Amino acid sequence: MRSIGVIGLGQMGVSIARRLIAAGYPLTVYNRTKNKADSLLQMGASWADSPGELVEKVDVTITIVSDNQAIEKLALDEGGFLNSLTPAKILIEMSTLTPATVRKLFSKIREKEAGMLHCPILGGPLDVYGGRATICAGGPKSVYTSVSSILEDISSTVHYVGEITKATVMKLSLNIMLTHYFLGVASSLSMAKAAKLPPYLIHDILTRIAEPVVQKLGDKILNQEESITFTLNNFEKDQRYFLEAAAELGVHLPTNEAVQKLALEALDKGMGNLDFSSLAALLLKEEATD
Ligand SMILES: NC(=O)c1ccc[n+]([C@@H]2O[C@H](COP(=O)([O-])OP(=O)(O)OC[C@H]3O[C@@H](n4cnc5c(N)ncnc54)[C@H](OP(=O)(O)O)[C@@H]3O)[C@@H](O)[C@H]2O)c1
């Protein structure tokens, strides 16, 4: 069994490390704040004093830290992991990052002739702990093939999507939807609460309709279906009514303000009698300016 290292023991890193220990891998860990490793060391993990020392000790290194700045610091600072990477080593970067940072890191790691994948995760620490997260994997196919069993030990759902930044963007793209979901649920429940409506009933109805709505709208957009079920004129009217009712109840709906702005843009372009799903075309710059 190959030895693995985990750099970054926040919410996600600890869950990943626990799964790897449970799967029987010899594990070494490093974190800027050492005491976050305590429970893992008690479970049998070893400690490395720096990211560089960790990479020297293991075959495969997983990094999962906050952001672009954190990963660059851990790679490049004194004791950083970049200088310890050699051709036999593989880095699996799992943080949510931008394509520019992933590209930069990938090019530096290629100079060392080491292998690298970007494998950001969809799902929180409890999903990881339960093996239910979704991993988007990008990078050279041969590198992916050599570590796919490790990724599958972290989560049963792993999608290999091709070149390295494809996975970076796939994760960001999926998270956009989740962000809207979150704000959507928060907005609906805030308005329900302000109007003294039964919040759990609203929550139940939203839960029941969420999956079929996502499926139906996704199908409509992907298949460019032109059938009209709800016009943009009516869609814009609804946005206005949400905002008017919310103002009366003292609820702030910033995302619906942005949606109304987009709907008005569509009406200005003469799209009022088209189906509301044609708003998707406005998001694709090239199509919108055609
Ligand atoms: N939590 C989630 O639900 C979730 C879900 C999907 C994806 N993600 C992504 O996964 C990554 C990790 O998230 P998390 O929730 O585990 O974050 P977290 O709990 O806030 O942990 C952040 C980790 O990054 C380290 N770090 C931050 N800045 C650093 C720096 N300048 N130098 C060295 N280390 C630094 C922290 O070290 P210290 O312990 O020393 O502060 C810690 O290990 C993020 O990119 C996040 O967007 C998170």
GROMACS .gro file of C-alpha atoms and ligand atoms in nm:
model
  338
    1MET     CA    1   0.000   0.000   0.000
    2ARG     CA    2   0.139   0.340  -0.095
    3SER     CA    3   0.217   0.591   0.179
    4ILE     CA    4   0.006   0.907   0.175
    5GLY     CA    5   0.051   1.253   0.323
    6VAL     CA    6  -0.218   1.511   0.394
    7ILE     CA    7  -0.125   1.879   0.413
    8GLY     CA    8  -0.403   2.096   0.558
    9LEU     CA    9  -0.606   1.968   0.851
   10GLY     CA   10  -0.910   2.193   0.845
   11GLN     CA   11  -1.265   2.054   0.827
   12MET     CA   12  -1.203   1.872   0.500
   13GLY     CA   13  -0.843   1.762   0.553
   14VAL     CA   14  -0.923   1.587   0.882
   15SER     CA   15  -1.215   1.399   0.722
   16ILE     CA   16  -0.999   1.290   0.427
   17ALA     CA   17  -0.721   1.182   0.663
   18ARG     CA   18  -0.965   0.977   0.876
   19ARG     CA   19  -1.096   0.794   0.571
   20LEU     CA   20  -0.744   0.714   0.457
   21ILE     CA   21  -0.643   0.583   0.800
   22ALA     CA   22  -0.963   0.373   0.808
   23ALA     CA   23  -0.872   0.234   0.462
   24GLY     CA   24  -0.536   0.122   0.605
   25TYR     CA   25  -0.293   0.366   0.437
   26PRO     CA   26   0.021   0.464   0.628
   27LEU     CA   27  -0.047   0.837   0.675
   28THR     CA   28   0.172   1.138   0.750
   29VAL     CA   29   0.016   1.478   0.818
   30TYR     CA   30   0.120   1.843   0.831
   31ASN     CA   31  -0.080   2.150   0.928
   32ARG     CA   32   0.024   2.509   1.001
   33THR     CA   33  -0.149   2.478   1.340
   34LYS     CA   34  -0.013   2.154   1.484
   35ASN     CA   35  -0.278   2.078   1.747
   36LYS     CA   36  -0.537   2.011   1.474
   37ALA     CA   37  -0.341   1.689   1.408
   38ASP     CA   38  -0.386   1.556   1.765
   39SER     CA   39  -0.678   1.320   1.698
   40LEU     CA   40  -0.510   1.184   1.381
   41LEU     CA   41  -0.180   1.124   1.560
   42GLN     CA   42  -0.375   0.930   1.824
   43MET     CA   43  -0.523   0.721   1.541
   44GLY     CA   44  -0.172   0.628   1.424
   45ALA     CA   45  -0.077   0.902   1.175
   46SER     CA   46   0.280   1.039   1.177
   47TRP     CA   47   0.370   1.407   1.191
   48ALA     CA   48   0.598   1.597   0.951
   49ASP     CA   49   0.756   1.925   1.063
   50SER     CA   50   0.713   2.096   0.724
   51PRO     CA   51   0.531   2.041   0.393
   52GLY     CA   52   0.868   1.962   0.233
   53GLU     CA   53   0.949   1.697   0.494
   54LEU     CA   54   0.606   1.541   0.442
   55VAL     CA   55   0.653   1.511   0.066
   56GLU     CA   56   0.994   1.349   0.119
   57LYS     CA   57   0.836   1.084   0.346
   58VAL     CA   58   0.542   0.975   0.128
   59ASP     CA   59   0.456   0.852  -0.224
   60VAL     CA   60   0.137   1.055  -0.271
   61THR     CA   61   0.063   1.393  -0.114
   62ILE     CA   62  -0.286   1.538  -0.077
   63THR     CA   63  -0.321   1.912  -0.017
   64ILE     CA   64  -0.647   2.068   0.097
   65VAL     CA   65  -0.624   2.423   0.228
   66SER     CA   66  -0.830   2.743   0.221
   67ASP     CA   67  -0.734   2.922  -0.097
   68ASN     CA   68  -0.484   3.021  -0.368
   69GLN     CA   69  -0.260   3.212  -0.125
   70ALA     CA   70  -0.242   2.922   0.121
   71ILE     CA   71  -0.143   2.664  -0.142
   72GLU     CA   72   0.119   2.896  -0.294
   73LYS     CA   73   0.268   2.961   0.049
   74LEU     CA   74   0.282   2.590   0.135
   75ALA     CA   75   0.443   2.515  -0.201
   76LEU     CA   76   0.693   2.797  -0.223
   77ASP     CA   77   0.788   2.920   0.125
   78GLU     CA   78   1.099   2.791   0.298
   79GLY     CA   79   1.029   2.424   0.380
   80GLY     CA   80   0.759   2.425   0.111
   81PHE     CA   81   0.665   2.108  -0.076
   82LEU     CA   82   0.768   2.209  -0.428
   83ASN     CA   83   1.139   2.147  -0.382
   84SER     CA   84   1.079   1.799  -0.238
   85LEU     CA   85   0.883   1.676  -0.538
   86THR     CA   86   1.073   1.426  -0.756
   87PRO     CA   87   0.961   1.229  -1.066
   88ALA     CA   88   0.826   0.937  -0.861
   89LYS     CA   89   0.601   1.159  -0.645
   90ILE     CA   90   0.240   1.257  -0.703
   91LEU     CA   91   0.052   1.559  -0.568
   92ILE     CA   92  -0.327   1.548  -0.549
   93GLU     CA   93  -0.445   1.903  -0.487
   94MET     CA   94  -0.806   1.904  -0.354
   95SER     CA   95  -0.873   2.267  -0.248
   96THR     CA   96  -1.120   2.493  -0.426
   97LEU     CA   97  -0.887   2.721  -0.629
   98THR     CA   98  -0.886   2.934  -0.943
   99PRO     CA   99  -0.771   2.796  -1.281
  100ALA     CA  100  -0.482   3.048  -1.290
  101THR     CA  101  -0.335   2.918  -0.964
  102VAL     CA  102  -0.382   2.554  -1.062
  103ARG     CA  103  -0.214   2.619  -1.399
  104LYS     CA  104   0.082   2.792  -1.227
  105LEU     CA  105   0.126   2.511  -0.972
  106PHE     CA  106   0.092   2.244  -1.242
  107SER     CA  107   0.362   2.404  -1.455
  108LYS     CA  108   0.605   2.427  -1.160
  109ILE     CA  109   0.537   2.063  -1.068
  110ARG     CA  110   0.588   1.951  -1.428
  111GLU     CA  111   0.931   2.118  -1.419
  112LYS     CA  112   1.010   1.875  -1.135
  113GLU     CA  113   0.876   1.590  -1.352
  114ALA     CA  114   0.640   1.493  -1.070
  115GLY     CA  115   0.273   1.406  -1.126
  116MET     CA  116  -0.013   1.634  -1.032
  117LEU     CA  117  -0.393   1.619  -1.038
  118HIS     CA  118  -0.645   1.879  -0.930
  119CYS     CA  119  -0.932   1.700  -0.757
  120PRO     CA  120  -1.163   1.950  -0.588
  121ILE     CA  121  -1.450   1.813  -0.383
  122LEU     CA  122  -1.823   1.874  -0.383
  123GLY     CA  123  -1.973   1.800  -0.044
  124GLY     CA  124  -1.882   1.890   0.312
  125PRO     CA  125  -1.667   1.717   0.577
  126LEU     CA  126  -1.950   1.483   0.684
  127ASP     CA  127  -2.005   1.377   0.322
  128VAL     CA  128  -1.633   1.305   0.292
  129TYR     CA  129  -1.635   1.115   0.619
  130GLY     CA  130  -1.924   0.902   0.493
  131GLY     CA  131  -1.766   0.850   0.147
  132ARG     CA  132  -2.055   1.038  -0.017
  133ALA     CA  133  -1.869   1.340  -0.157
  134THR     CA  134  -1.818   1.398  -0.530
  135ILE     CA  135  -1.464   1.440  -0.661
  136CYS     CA  136  -1.389   1.616  -0.992
  137ALA     CA  137  -1.051   1.490  -1.114
  138GLY     CA  138  -0.835   1.664  -1.375
  139GLY     CA  139  -0.478   1.610  -1.496
  140PRO     CA  140  -0.276   1.362  -1.703
  141LYS     CA  141  -0.471   1.038  -1.752
  142SER     CA  142  -0.172   0.821  -1.655
  143VAL     CA  143  -0.141   1.004  -1.322
  144TYR     CA  144  -0.513   0.970  -1.266
  145THR     CA  145  -0.503   0.598  -1.337
  146SER     CA  146  -0.220   0.545  -1.092
  147VAL     CA  147  -0.405   0.710  -0.800
  148SER     CA  148  -0.772   0.653  -0.888
  149SER     CA  149  -0.802   0.380  -0.622
  150ILE     CA  150  -0.691   0.631  -0.355
  151LEU     CA  151  -0.953   0.880  -0.476
  152GLU     CA  152  -1.214   0.604  -0.470
  153ASP     CA  153  -1.116   0.524  -0.112
  154ILE     CA  154  -1.197   0.886  -0.027
  155SER     CA  155  -1.526   0.891  -0.215
  156SER     CA  156  -1.727   0.645  -0.420
  157THR     CA  157  -1.811   0.916  -0.678
  158VAL     CA  158  -1.510   1.032  -0.880
  159HIS     CA  159  -1.544   1.196  -1.223
  160TYR     CA  160  -1.229   1.219  -1.437
  161VAL     CA  161  -1.289   1.518  -1.664
  162GLY     CA  162  -0.967   1.555  -1.862
  163GLU     CA  163  -0.703   1.825  -1.846
  164ILE     CA  164  -0.619   1.970  -1.508
  165THR     CA  165  -0.819   2.296  -1.499
  166LYS     CA  166  -1.132   2.125  -1.635
  167ALA     CA  167  -1.177   1.982  -1.284
  168THR     CA  168  -1.108   2.325  -1.128
  169VAL     CA  169  -1.381   2.487  -1.336
  170MET     CA  170  -1.620   2.195  -1.301
  171LYS     CA  171  -1.610   2.231  -0.923
  172LEU     CA  172  -1.663   2.610  -0.945
  173SER     CA  173  -1.945   2.563  -1.193
  174LEU     CA  174  -2.123   2.310  -0.969
  175ASN     CA  175  -2.075   2.536  -0.668
  176ILE     CA  176  -2.247   2.827  -0.844
  177MET     CA  177  -2.568   2.628  -0.844
  178LEU     CA  178  -2.527   2.537  -0.478
  179THR     CA  179  -2.472   2.902  -0.389
  180HIS     CA  180  -2.796   2.999  -0.564
  181TYR     CA  181  -2.971   2.708  -0.395
  182PHE     CA  182  -2.849   2.829  -0.058
  183LEU     CA  183  -2.955   3.191  -0.118
  184GLY     CA  184  -3.281   3.069  -0.270
  185VAL     CA  185  -3.369   2.859   0.034
  186ALA     CA  186  -3.262   3.140   0.269
  187SER     CA  187  -3.471   3.396   0.073
  188SER     CA  188  -3.785   3.177   0.060
  189LEU     CA  189  -3.766   3.090   0.428
  190SER     CA  190  -3.696   3.453   0.531
  191MET     CA  191  -4.004   3.571   0.346
  192ALA     CA  192  -4.212   3.283   0.488
  193LYS     CA  193  -4.091   3.368   0.839
  194ALA     CA  194  -4.167   3.739   0.798
  195ALA     CA  195  -4.519   3.652   0.675
  196LYS     CA  196  -4.564   3.402   0.963
  197LEU     CA  197  -4.616   3.114   0.719
  198PRO     CA  198  -4.535   2.761   0.845
  199PRO     CA  199  -4.158   2.737   0.770
  200TYR     CA  200  -4.140   2.355   0.779
  201LEU     CA  201  -4.420   2.329   0.524
  202ILE     CA  202  -4.227   2.565   0.293
  203HIS     CA  203  -3.911   2.362   0.355
  204ASP     CA  204  -4.094   2.035   0.271
  205ILE     CA  205  -4.241   2.174  -0.051
  206LEU     CA  206  -3.903   2.316  -0.163
  207THR     CA  207  -3.734   1.981  -0.093
  208ARG     CA  208  -3.995   1.789  -0.293
  209ILE     CA  209  -3.982   2.013  -0.600
  210ALA     CA  210  -3.606   2.083  -0.607
  211GLU     CA  211  -3.480   1.777  -0.795
  212PRO     CA  212  -3.749   1.762  -1.070
  213VAL     CA  213  -3.719   2.139  -1.125
  214VAL     CA  214  -3.339   2.118  -1.168
  215GLN     CA  215  -3.383   1.827  -1.407
  216LYS     CA  216  -3.658   1.991  -1.613
  217LEU     CA  217  -3.480   2.328  -1.646
  218GLY     CA  218  -3.144   2.166  -1.718
  219ASP     CA  219  -3.304   1.956  -1.993
  220LYS     CA  220  -3.472   2.263  -2.142
  221ILE     CA  221  -3.148   2.463  -2.150
  222LEU     CA  222  -2.928   2.178  -2.276
  223ASN     CA  223  -3.173   2.068  -2.545
  224GLN     CA  224  -3.248   2.431  -2.640
  225GLU     CA  225  -3.616   2.346  -2.628
  226GLU     CA  226  -3.818   2.631  -2.769
  227SER     CA  227  -4.156   2.528  -2.624
  228ILE     CA  228  -4.305   2.811  -2.421
  229THR     CA  229  -4.438   2.717  -2.079
  230PHE     CA  230  -4.379   3.051  -1.904
  231THR     CA  231  -4.294   3.373  -2.085
  232LEU     CA  232  -4.017   3.611  -1.989
  233ASN     CA  233  -4.284   3.883  -1.954
  234ASN     CA  234  -4.446   3.680  -1.676
  235PHE     CA  235  -4.109   3.588  -1.527
  236GLU     CA  236  -4.012   3.957  -1.497
  237LYS     CA  237  -4.353   4.039  -1.349
  238ASP     CA  238  -4.300   3.772  -1.081
  239GLN     CA  239  -3.960   3.919  -0.989
  240ARG     CA  240  -4.124   4.259  -0.943
  241TYR     CA  241  -4.394   4.105  -0.726
  242PHE     CA  242  -4.140   3.917  -0.510
  243LEU     CA  243  -3.957   4.244  -0.450
  244GLU     CA  244  -4.275   4.438  -0.380
  245ALA     CA  245  -4.405   4.179  -0.130
  246ALA     CA  246  -4.060   4.150   0.031
  247ALA     CA  247  -4.035   4.529   0.075
  248GLU     CA  248  -4.374   4.527   0.247
  249LEU     CA  249  -4.254   4.252   0.485
  250GLY     CA  250  -3.912   4.410   0.547
  251VAL     CA  251  -3.720   4.129   0.369
  252HIS     CA  252  -3.413   4.198   0.153
  253LEU     CA  253  -3.383   3.986  -0.165
  254PRO     CA  254  -3.054   4.088  -0.333
  255THR     CA  255  -3.037   3.785  -0.562
  256ASN     CA  256  -3.388   3.851  -0.694
  257GLU     CA  257  -3.292   4.216  -0.755
  258ALA     CA  258  -3.009   4.086  -0.976
  259VAL     CA  259  -3.245   3.841  -1.151
  260GLN     CA  260  -3.494   4.120  -1.218
  261LYS     CA  261  -3.216   4.330  -1.373
  262LEU     CA  262  -3.129   4.042  -1.606
  263ALA     CA  263  -3.497   3.985  -1.691
  264LEU     CA  264  -3.537   4.355  -1.780
  265GLU     CA  265  -3.231   4.329  -2.007
  266ALA     CA  266  -3.404   4.040  -2.183
  267LEU     CA  267  -3.726   4.239  -2.224
  268ASP     CA  268  -3.521   4.530  -2.369
  269LYS     CA  269  -3.389   4.286  -2.628
  270GLY     CA  270  -3.745   4.199  -2.729
  271MET     CA  271  -3.740   3.853  -2.566
  272GLY     CA  272  -4.060   3.904  -2.360
  273ASN     CA  273  -4.267   3.644  -2.545
  274LEU     CA  274  -3.993   3.378  -2.537
  275ASP     CA  275  -3.981   3.109  -2.271
  276PHE     CA  276  -3.806   3.219  -1.951
  277SER     CA  277  -3.543   2.947  -2.001
  278SER     CA  278  -3.404   3.157  -2.288
  279LEU     CA  279  -3.249   3.380  -2.017
  280ALA     CA  280  -2.965   3.123  -2.020
  281ALA     CA  281  -2.858   3.261  -2.360
  282LEU     CA  282  -2.789   3.600  -2.199
  283LEU     CA  283  -2.531   3.440  -1.971
  284LEU     CA  284  -2.324   3.318  -2.265
  285LYS     CA  285  -2.159   3.640  -2.381
  286GLU     CA  286  -2.094   3.530  -2.741
  287GLU     CA  287  -2.453   3.421  -2.797
  288ALA     CA  288  -2.601   3.728  -2.629
  289THR     CA  289  -2.411   3.965  -2.860
  290ASP     CA  290  -2.485   3.768  -3.180
  291LIG     N1  291  -1.583   2.270   0.434
  291LIG     C1  292  -1.655   2.241   0.328
  291LIG     O1  293  -1.777   2.214   0.338
  291LIG     C2  294  -1.591   2.236   0.192
  291LIG     C3  295  -1.658   2.167   0.088
  291LIG     C4  296  -1.601   2.157  -0.038
  291LIG     C5  297  -1.478   2.216  -0.061
  291LIG     N2  298  -1.415   2.285   0.041
  291LIG     C6  299  -1.285   2.346   0.009
  291LIG     O2  300  -1.184   2.269   0.071
  291LIG     C7  301  -1.076   2.354   0.114
  291LIG     C8  302  -1.055   2.338   0.263
  291LIG     O3  303  -1.176   2.375   0.330
  291LIG     P1  304  -1.197   2.353   0.486
  291LIG     O4  305  -1.343   2.369   0.510
  291LIG     O5  306  -1.124   2.233   0.530
  291LIG     O6  307  -1.125   2.485   0.541
  291LIG     P2  308  -1.080   2.519   0.690
  291LIG     O7  309  -1.147   2.429   0.788
  291LIG     O8  310  -1.096   2.666   0.705
  291LIG     O9  311  -0.925   2.482   0.690
  291LIG     C9  312  -0.836   2.557   0.614
  291LIG    C10  313  -0.702   2.488   0.609
  291LIG    O10  314  -0.610   2.569   0.533
  291LIG    C11  315  -0.496   2.600   0.614
  291LIG     N3  316  -0.448   2.733   0.578
  291LIG    C12  317  -0.520   2.845   0.553
  291LIG     N4  318  -0.440   2.948   0.522
  291LIG    C13  319  -0.313   2.901   0.529
  291LIG    C14  320  -0.186   2.958   0.508
  291LIG     N5  321  -0.172   3.088   0.471
  291LIG     N6  322  -0.077   2.880   0.524
  291LIG    C15  323  -0.090   2.749   0.559
  291LIG     N7  324  -0.208   2.688   0.580
  291LIG    C16  325  -0.317   2.763   0.565
  291LIG    C17  326  -0.549   2.596   0.756
  291LIG    O11  327  -0.443   2.584   0.846
  291LIG     P3  328  -0.467   2.623   1.002
  291LIG    O12  329  -0.538   2.506   1.063
  291LIG    O13  330  -0.331   2.644   1.053
  291LIG    O14  331  -0.551   2.749   1.004
  291LIG    C18  332  -0.638   2.471   0.748
  291LIG    O15  333  -0.561   2.355   0.749
  291LIG    C19  334  -1.117   2.496   0.072
  291LIG    O16  335  -1.059   2.527  -0.051
  291LIG    C20  336  -1.268   2.487   0.063
  291LIG    O17  337  -1.321   2.585  -0.026
  291LIG    C21  338  -1.467   2.294   0.166
   0.00000   0.00000   0.00000
